[in-house]
Each structure stands twice: as C-alpha cells, then as structure tokens.
Short mmCIF file of C-alpha atoms and ligand atoms in Angstrom, two decimals:
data_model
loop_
_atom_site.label_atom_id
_atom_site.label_comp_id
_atom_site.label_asym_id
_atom_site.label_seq_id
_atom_site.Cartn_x
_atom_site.Cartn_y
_atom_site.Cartn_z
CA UNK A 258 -8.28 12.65 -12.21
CA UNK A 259 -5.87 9.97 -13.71
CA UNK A 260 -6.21 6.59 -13.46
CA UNK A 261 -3.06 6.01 -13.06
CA UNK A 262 -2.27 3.27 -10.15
CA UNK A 263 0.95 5.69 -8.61
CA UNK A 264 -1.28 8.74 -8.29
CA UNK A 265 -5.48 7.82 -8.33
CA UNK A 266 -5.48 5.89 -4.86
CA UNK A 267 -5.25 9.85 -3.78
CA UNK A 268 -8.58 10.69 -5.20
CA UNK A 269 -9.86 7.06 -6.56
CA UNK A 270 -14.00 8.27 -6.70
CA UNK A 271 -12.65 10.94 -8.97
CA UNK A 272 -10.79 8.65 -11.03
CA UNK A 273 -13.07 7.56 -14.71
CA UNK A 274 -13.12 3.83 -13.66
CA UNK A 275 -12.77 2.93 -10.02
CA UNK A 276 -12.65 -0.25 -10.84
CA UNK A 277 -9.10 0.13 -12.24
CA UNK A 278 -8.29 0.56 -8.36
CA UNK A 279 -10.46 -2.21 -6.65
CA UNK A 280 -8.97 -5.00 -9.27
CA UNK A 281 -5.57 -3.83 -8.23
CA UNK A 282 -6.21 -4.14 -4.30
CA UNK A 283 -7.72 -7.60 -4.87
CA UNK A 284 -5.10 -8.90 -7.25
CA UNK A 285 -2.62 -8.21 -4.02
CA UNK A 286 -4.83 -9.54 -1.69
CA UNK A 287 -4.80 -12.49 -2.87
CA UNK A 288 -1.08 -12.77 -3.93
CA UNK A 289 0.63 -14.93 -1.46
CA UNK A 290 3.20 -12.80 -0.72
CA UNK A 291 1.73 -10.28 -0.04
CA UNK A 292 -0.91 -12.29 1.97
CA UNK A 293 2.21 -13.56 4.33
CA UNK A 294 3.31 -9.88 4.49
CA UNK A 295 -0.13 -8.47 5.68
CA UNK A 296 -0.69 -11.49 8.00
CA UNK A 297 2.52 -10.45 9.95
CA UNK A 298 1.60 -7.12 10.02
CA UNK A 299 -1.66 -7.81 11.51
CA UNK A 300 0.29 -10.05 14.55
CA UNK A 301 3.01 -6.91 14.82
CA UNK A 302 -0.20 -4.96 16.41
CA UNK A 303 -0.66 -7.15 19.20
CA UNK A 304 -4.45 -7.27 19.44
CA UNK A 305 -6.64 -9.38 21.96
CA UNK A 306 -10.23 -9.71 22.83
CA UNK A 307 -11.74 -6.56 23.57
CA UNK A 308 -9.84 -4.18 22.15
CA UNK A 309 -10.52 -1.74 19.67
CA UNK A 310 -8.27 -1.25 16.96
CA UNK A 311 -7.99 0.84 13.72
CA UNK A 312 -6.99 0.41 9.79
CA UNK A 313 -6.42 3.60 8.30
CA UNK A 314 -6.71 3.82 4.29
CA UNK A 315 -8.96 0.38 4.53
CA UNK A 316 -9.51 0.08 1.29
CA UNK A 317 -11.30 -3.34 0.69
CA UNK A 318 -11.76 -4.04 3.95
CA UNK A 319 -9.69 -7.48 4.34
CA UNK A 320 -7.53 -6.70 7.04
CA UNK A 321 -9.98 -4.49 8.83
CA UNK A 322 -12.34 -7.84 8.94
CA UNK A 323 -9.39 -9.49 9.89
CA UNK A 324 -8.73 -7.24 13.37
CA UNK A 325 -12.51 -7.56 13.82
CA UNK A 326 -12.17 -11.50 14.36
CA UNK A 327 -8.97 -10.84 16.35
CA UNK A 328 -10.91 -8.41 18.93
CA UNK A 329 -14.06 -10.23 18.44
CA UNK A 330 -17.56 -9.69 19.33
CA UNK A 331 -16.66 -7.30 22.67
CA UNK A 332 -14.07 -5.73 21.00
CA UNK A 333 -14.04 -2.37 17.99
CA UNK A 334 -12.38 -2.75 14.37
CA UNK A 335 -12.53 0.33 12.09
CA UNK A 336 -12.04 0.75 8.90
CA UNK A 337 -11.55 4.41 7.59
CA UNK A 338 -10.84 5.56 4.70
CA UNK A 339 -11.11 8.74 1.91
CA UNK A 340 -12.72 6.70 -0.67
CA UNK A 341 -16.69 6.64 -1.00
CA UNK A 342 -16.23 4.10 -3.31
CA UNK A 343 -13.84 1.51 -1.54
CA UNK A 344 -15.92 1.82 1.90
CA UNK A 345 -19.00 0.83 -0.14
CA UNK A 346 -17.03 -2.49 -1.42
CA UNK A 347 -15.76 -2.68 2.26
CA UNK A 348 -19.50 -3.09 3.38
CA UNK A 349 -20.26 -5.25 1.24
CA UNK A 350 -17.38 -7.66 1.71
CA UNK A 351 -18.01 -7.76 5.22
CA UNK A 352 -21.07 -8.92 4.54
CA UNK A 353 -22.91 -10.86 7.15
CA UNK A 354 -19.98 -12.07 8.93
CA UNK A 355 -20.99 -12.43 12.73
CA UNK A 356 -18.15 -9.96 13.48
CA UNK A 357 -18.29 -7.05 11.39
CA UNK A 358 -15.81 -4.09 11.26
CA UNK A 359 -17.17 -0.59 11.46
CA UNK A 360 -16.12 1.73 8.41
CA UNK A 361 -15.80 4.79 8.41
CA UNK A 362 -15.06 8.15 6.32
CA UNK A 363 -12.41 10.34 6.94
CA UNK A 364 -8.68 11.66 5.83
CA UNK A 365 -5.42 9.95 7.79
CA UNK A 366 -4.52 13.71 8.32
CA UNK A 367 -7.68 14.68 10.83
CA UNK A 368 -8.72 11.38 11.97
CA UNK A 369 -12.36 11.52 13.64
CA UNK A 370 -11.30 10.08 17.34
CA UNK A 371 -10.66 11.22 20.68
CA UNK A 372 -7.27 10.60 21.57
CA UNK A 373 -5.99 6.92 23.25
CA UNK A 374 -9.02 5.19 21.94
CA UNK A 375 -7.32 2.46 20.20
CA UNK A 376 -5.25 -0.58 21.21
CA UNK A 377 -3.21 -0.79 18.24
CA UNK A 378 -3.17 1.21 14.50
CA UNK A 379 -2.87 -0.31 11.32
CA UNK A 380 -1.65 1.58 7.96
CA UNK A 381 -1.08 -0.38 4.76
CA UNK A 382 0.38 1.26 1.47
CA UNK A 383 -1.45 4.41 2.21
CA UNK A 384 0.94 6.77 3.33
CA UNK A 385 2.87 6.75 -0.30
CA UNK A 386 -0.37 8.64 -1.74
CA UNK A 387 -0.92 11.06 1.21
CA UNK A 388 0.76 14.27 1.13
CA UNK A 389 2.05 14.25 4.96
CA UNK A 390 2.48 10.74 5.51
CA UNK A 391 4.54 12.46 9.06
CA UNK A 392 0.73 14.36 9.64
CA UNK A 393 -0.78 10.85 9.29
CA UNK A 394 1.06 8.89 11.71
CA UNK A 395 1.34 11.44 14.27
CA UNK A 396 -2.71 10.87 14.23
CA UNK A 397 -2.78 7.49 14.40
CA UNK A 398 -0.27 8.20 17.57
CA UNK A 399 -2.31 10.65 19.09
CA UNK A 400 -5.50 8.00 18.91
CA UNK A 401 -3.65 5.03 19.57
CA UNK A 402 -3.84 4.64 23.82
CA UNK A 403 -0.08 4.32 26.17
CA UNK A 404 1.26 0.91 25.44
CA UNK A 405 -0.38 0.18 22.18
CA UNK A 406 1.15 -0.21 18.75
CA UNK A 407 1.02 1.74 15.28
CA UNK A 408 1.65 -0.70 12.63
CA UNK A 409 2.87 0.95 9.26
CA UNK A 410 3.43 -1.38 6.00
CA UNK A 411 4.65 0.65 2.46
CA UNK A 412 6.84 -0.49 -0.30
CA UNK A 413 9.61 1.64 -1.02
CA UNK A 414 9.90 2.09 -4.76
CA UNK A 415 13.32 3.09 -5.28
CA UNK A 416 13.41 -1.35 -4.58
CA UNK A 417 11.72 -2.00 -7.40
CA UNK A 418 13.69 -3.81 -9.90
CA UNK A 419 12.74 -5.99 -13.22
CA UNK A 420 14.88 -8.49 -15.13
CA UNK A 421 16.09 -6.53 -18.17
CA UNK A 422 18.60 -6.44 -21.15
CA UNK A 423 17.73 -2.89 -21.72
CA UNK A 424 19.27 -1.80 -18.64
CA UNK A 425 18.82 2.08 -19.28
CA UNK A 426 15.06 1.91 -20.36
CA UNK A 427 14.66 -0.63 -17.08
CA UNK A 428 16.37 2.12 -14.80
CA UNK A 429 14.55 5.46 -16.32
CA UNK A 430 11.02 3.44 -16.27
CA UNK A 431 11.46 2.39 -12.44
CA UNK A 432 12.56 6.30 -11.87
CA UNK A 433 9.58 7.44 -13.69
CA UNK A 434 7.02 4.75 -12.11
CA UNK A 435 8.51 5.90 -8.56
CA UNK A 436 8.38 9.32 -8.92
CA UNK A 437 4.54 9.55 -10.03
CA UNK A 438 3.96 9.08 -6.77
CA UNK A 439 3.50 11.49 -3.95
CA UNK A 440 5.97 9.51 -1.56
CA UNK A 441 7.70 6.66 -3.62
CA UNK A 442 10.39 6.50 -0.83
CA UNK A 443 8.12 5.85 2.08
CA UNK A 444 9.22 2.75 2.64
CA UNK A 445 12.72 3.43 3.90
CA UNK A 446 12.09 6.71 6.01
CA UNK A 447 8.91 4.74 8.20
CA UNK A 448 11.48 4.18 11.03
CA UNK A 449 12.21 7.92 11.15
CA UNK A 450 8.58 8.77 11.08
CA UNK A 451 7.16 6.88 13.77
CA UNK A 452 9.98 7.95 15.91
CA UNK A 453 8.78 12.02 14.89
CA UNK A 454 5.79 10.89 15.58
CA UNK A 455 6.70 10.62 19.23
CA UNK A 456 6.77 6.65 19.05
CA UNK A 457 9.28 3.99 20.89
CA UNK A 458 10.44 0.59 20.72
CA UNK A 459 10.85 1.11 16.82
CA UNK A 460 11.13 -1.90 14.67
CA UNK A 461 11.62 -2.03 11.16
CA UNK A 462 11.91 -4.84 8.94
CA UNK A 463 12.08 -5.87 4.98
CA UNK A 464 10.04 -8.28 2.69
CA UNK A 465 10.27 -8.59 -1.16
CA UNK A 466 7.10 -9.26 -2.90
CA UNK A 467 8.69 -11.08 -6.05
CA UNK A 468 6.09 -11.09 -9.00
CA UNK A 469 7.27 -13.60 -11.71
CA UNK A 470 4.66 -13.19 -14.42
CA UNK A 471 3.83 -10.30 -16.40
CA UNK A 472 0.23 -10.23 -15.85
CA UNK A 473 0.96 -9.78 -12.26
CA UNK A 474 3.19 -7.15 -12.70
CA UNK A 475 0.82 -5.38 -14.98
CA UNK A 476 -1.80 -5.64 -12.38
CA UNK A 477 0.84 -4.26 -9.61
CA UNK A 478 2.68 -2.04 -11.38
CA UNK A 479 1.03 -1.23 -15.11
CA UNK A 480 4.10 -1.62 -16.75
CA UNK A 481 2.34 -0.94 -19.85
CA UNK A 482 0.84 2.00 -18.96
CA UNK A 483 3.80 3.23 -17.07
CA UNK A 484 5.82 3.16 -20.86
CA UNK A 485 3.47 4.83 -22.47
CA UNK A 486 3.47 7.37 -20.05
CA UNK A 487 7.29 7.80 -19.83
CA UNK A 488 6.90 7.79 -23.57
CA UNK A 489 4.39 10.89 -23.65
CA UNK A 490 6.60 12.67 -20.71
CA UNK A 491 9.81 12.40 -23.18
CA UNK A 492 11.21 9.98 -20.60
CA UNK A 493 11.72 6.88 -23.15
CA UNK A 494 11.48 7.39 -26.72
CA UNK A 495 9.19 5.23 -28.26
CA UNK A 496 10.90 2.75 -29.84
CA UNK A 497 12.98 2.02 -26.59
CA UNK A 498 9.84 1.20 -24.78
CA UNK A 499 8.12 -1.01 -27.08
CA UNK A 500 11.77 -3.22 -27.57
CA UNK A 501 11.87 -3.12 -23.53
CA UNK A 502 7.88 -4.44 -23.31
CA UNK A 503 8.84 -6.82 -26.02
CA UNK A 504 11.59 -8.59 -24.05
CA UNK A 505 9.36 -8.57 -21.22
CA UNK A 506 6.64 -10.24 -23.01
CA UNK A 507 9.07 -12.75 -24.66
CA UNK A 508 10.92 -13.66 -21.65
CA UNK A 509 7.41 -14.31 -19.61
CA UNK A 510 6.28 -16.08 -22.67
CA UNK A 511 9.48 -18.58 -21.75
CA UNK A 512 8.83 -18.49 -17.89
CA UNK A 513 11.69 -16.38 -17.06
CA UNK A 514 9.88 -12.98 -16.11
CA UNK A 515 11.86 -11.37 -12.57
CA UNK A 516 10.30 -8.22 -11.06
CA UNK A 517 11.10 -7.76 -7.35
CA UNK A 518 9.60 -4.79 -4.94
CA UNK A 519 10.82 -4.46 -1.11
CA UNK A 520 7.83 -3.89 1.45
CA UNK A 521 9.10 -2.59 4.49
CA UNK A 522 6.67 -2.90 7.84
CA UNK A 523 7.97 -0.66 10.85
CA UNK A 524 5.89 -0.40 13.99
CA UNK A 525 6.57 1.74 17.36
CA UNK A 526 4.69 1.96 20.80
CA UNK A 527 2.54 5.01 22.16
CA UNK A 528 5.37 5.63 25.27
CA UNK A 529 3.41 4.77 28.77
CA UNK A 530 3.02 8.36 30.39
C1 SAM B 735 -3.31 1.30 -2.18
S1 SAM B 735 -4.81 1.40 -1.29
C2 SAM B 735 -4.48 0.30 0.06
C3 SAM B 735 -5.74 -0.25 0.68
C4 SAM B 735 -5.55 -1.27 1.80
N1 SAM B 735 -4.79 -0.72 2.90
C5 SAM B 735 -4.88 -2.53 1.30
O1 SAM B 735 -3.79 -2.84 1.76
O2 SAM B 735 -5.45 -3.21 0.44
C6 SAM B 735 -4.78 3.00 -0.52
C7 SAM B 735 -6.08 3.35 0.18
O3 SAM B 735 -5.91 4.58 0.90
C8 SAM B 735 -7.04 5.40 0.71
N2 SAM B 735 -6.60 6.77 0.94
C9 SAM B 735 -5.86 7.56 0.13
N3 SAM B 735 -5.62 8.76 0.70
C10 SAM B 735 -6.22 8.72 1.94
C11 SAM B 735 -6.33 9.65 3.02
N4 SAM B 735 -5.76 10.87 2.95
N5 SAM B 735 -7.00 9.28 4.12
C12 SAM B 735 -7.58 8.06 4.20
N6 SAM B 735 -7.51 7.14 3.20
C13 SAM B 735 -6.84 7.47 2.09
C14 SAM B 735 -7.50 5.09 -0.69
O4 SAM B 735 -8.85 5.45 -0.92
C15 SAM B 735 -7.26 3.58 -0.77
O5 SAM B 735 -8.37 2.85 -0.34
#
C-alpha cells in the first residue's frame, strides 16, 4: 500500500514504513494548534469520574490517555483502533501511568460493544480515511448510552489554502491533495452526519490550524510528495511544480510561508428514550 499521508492511515501496517504515519501524528500532537483544538474537543464530551468513554481511530494514544485521567481510576477509557502498529505505540506511550487507557482492535464500522456502554465518544481525523464515515458514527451512537455525547473532529480539505504566486498550480495541487483521500470533505458534512446518525443538540464549530513554516507543512501535508504525485498523475507538469515548490521554499526561507487548513469539531447527544 502507499505511503502516502491522504490514503495509508486506511491500511498504515500495510504501508512500507509505518513510521511515515507515527511522525506525522506526533508532529500534530504537539503543534499548538492543534493541541488547543483537541483539548476542546476532549471538554465538548463532557466526561466525569466514573465514566467510561471511547476514542475511536486512537492512533497514538494521547487523547485516549487524556479521557483516562478525566474518568480516572473508577472510570473506562478505550482506545480502538485498525492499526496493529499504532495500538502497539499506544501501549507503550501509556506506559506506566497510574491511569491507563485500555486499547483495543477493531474497525469504526463494527465496533466490539454492547450498545449504551459509553458516556461520551470521541473521533479525531479518522472518518476522512474510512469508507462510511455515516456507518462509523451511527456505531459510536449506537454504543454511546441516552444523554451522552459523540464528539467528531476532521478537517475539511476543500479549506486548505497556501500562500502562492502560482495561483493555478496552488489550486490544482490542493484539488489533487484533497481528492486522494477517501472523504476530503468530511469536515463540512459532520453536522449532517451525526444528525443521520439519529443524534440531537447538534453543534458544529470551525478552527484553522495555520502552519507557517514549510517543514510543518511537509510534515502535515507532504507538499513535496503531493507535486510529485500530481506530476506523475498529469495533474501539474513538471516544470510548474518545481517553480511552485521553489517559491515555497524561497518565501519560508524569508519567513513569509502561509498555509491555512479549517478543522471543524461537531458533536450531538444520544436522544434520552
Ligand atoms: C490520522 S490518524 C488519527 C489518529 C488520532 N485520532 C489522532 O488524532 O492523532 C487515523 C487513525 O485511524 C485509524 N483508522 C483508520 N481506519 C480505521 C477504521 N476503519 N477503524 C478504526 N481505526 C481506523 C488509523 O490506523 C489511524 O491510527
């Protein structure tokens, strides 16, 4: 399977370097942004002491350690996720920590729970590699008890925008880069989702992760990687894409590199029966 950071978080223990995929969740980790953007997703869930709550698509494990020290030691976190791989990290990053999430291996699509088991749900840019993203929060519905909250955070890539002379190779590079992936528009339908899912009290909300160096943006989004690939796909001829990744280079070379991506976090309530 590719490598490619738009399609191998479907499949990443088939991918040739997993690694490719665990640098990438840890480089936006620990951007602040994105750090303030989790953190309110986390409080959008509602937890308290006792309660047992689920991350779906874990990856790393961060935030499902996080809902562990919000429900504490009577309370259940669990992290699931498809990847072999990023549950072993998980483990290992929760290391000894007094309380310890429980992962777990299983597909968003057929989660492994009795229904109303959960306080509160948690998924975080997951659902743009699943092929249902509807299938996947109409589980995390079904498990999630009366009352309780599903949490959904995604970027929408249709936002994503980068500071540009070349305003045609800019524009046919962001289309390409969005539509490697199974659901680059996510973001804006997660409203309409969790209502189909059978959800209430809907809230939806917006928050640009702004990257203003290359490197992060290579990290992120693989610019590089993206060219060459719009290159071999007869998107961009060549020449256009190394003059675009020049500009790039020169203008973060002068401190003036802009790329901009909207997150959007929506959330809705499992209606009291
Ligand atoms: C982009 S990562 C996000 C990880 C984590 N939520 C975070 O914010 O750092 C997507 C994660 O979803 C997992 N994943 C992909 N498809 C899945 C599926 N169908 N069911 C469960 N997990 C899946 C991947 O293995 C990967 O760990």
């Amino acid at each position: 399977m590719s490598d490619c950071l738009a399609t191998g978080f479907a499949g990443c223990d088939k991918t040739e370097d997993p690694d490719v995929f665990v640098r990438c969740l840890r480089y936006l980790a620990a951007a602040p942004g994105m750090r303030a953007i989790k953190d309110e997703s986390l409080a959008w869930l509602g937890l308290a002491p006792g309660d047992a709550a689920l991350d779906l698509g874990c990856g790393l494990g961060g935030e499902a350690a996080a809902m562990a020290g919000g429900v504490g030691p009577s309370g259940l976190a669990v992290g699931l996720d498809a990847s072999r791989v990023m549950l072993a990290r998980a483990a290992h990053e929760a290391g000894q920590a007094a309380v310890r999430p429980v992962f777990a291996a299983g597909d968003g699509a057929r989660l492994p729970f009795a229904d109303g088991v959960f306080a509160g749900c948690r998924v975080e840019r997951t659902l743009q590699h699943v092929p249902v993203p509807g299938a996947a929060l109409a589980e995390m519905a079904r498990v999630t008890r009366p009352g309780g909250w599903v949490v959904a955070v995604e970027p929408d890539w249709g936002t994503f925008v980068v500071d540009s002379s070349r305003t045609v190779e800019a524009r046919r590079l962001a289309e390409f880069w969005c539509d490697s992936f199974r659901c680059g528009w996510i973001g804006r339908g997660l409203g309409r989702l969790l209502a189909e899912a059978g959800l209430d009290g809907i809230e939806v909300v917006g928050r640009s992760l702004v990257l203003r160096e290359l490197a992060a943006a290579e990290a992120v989004y693989s610019l590089s990687d993206t060219a060459d690939r719009a290159v071999a796909a007869g998107a961009l001829s060549q020449g256009a894409a190394a003059s675009f990744l020049t500009e790039l280079r020169r203008r973060d070379a002068a401190g003036t590199f802009f790329s901009s991506l909207t997150f959007f976090l929506a959330r809705g309530r499992k209606p009291r029966p």
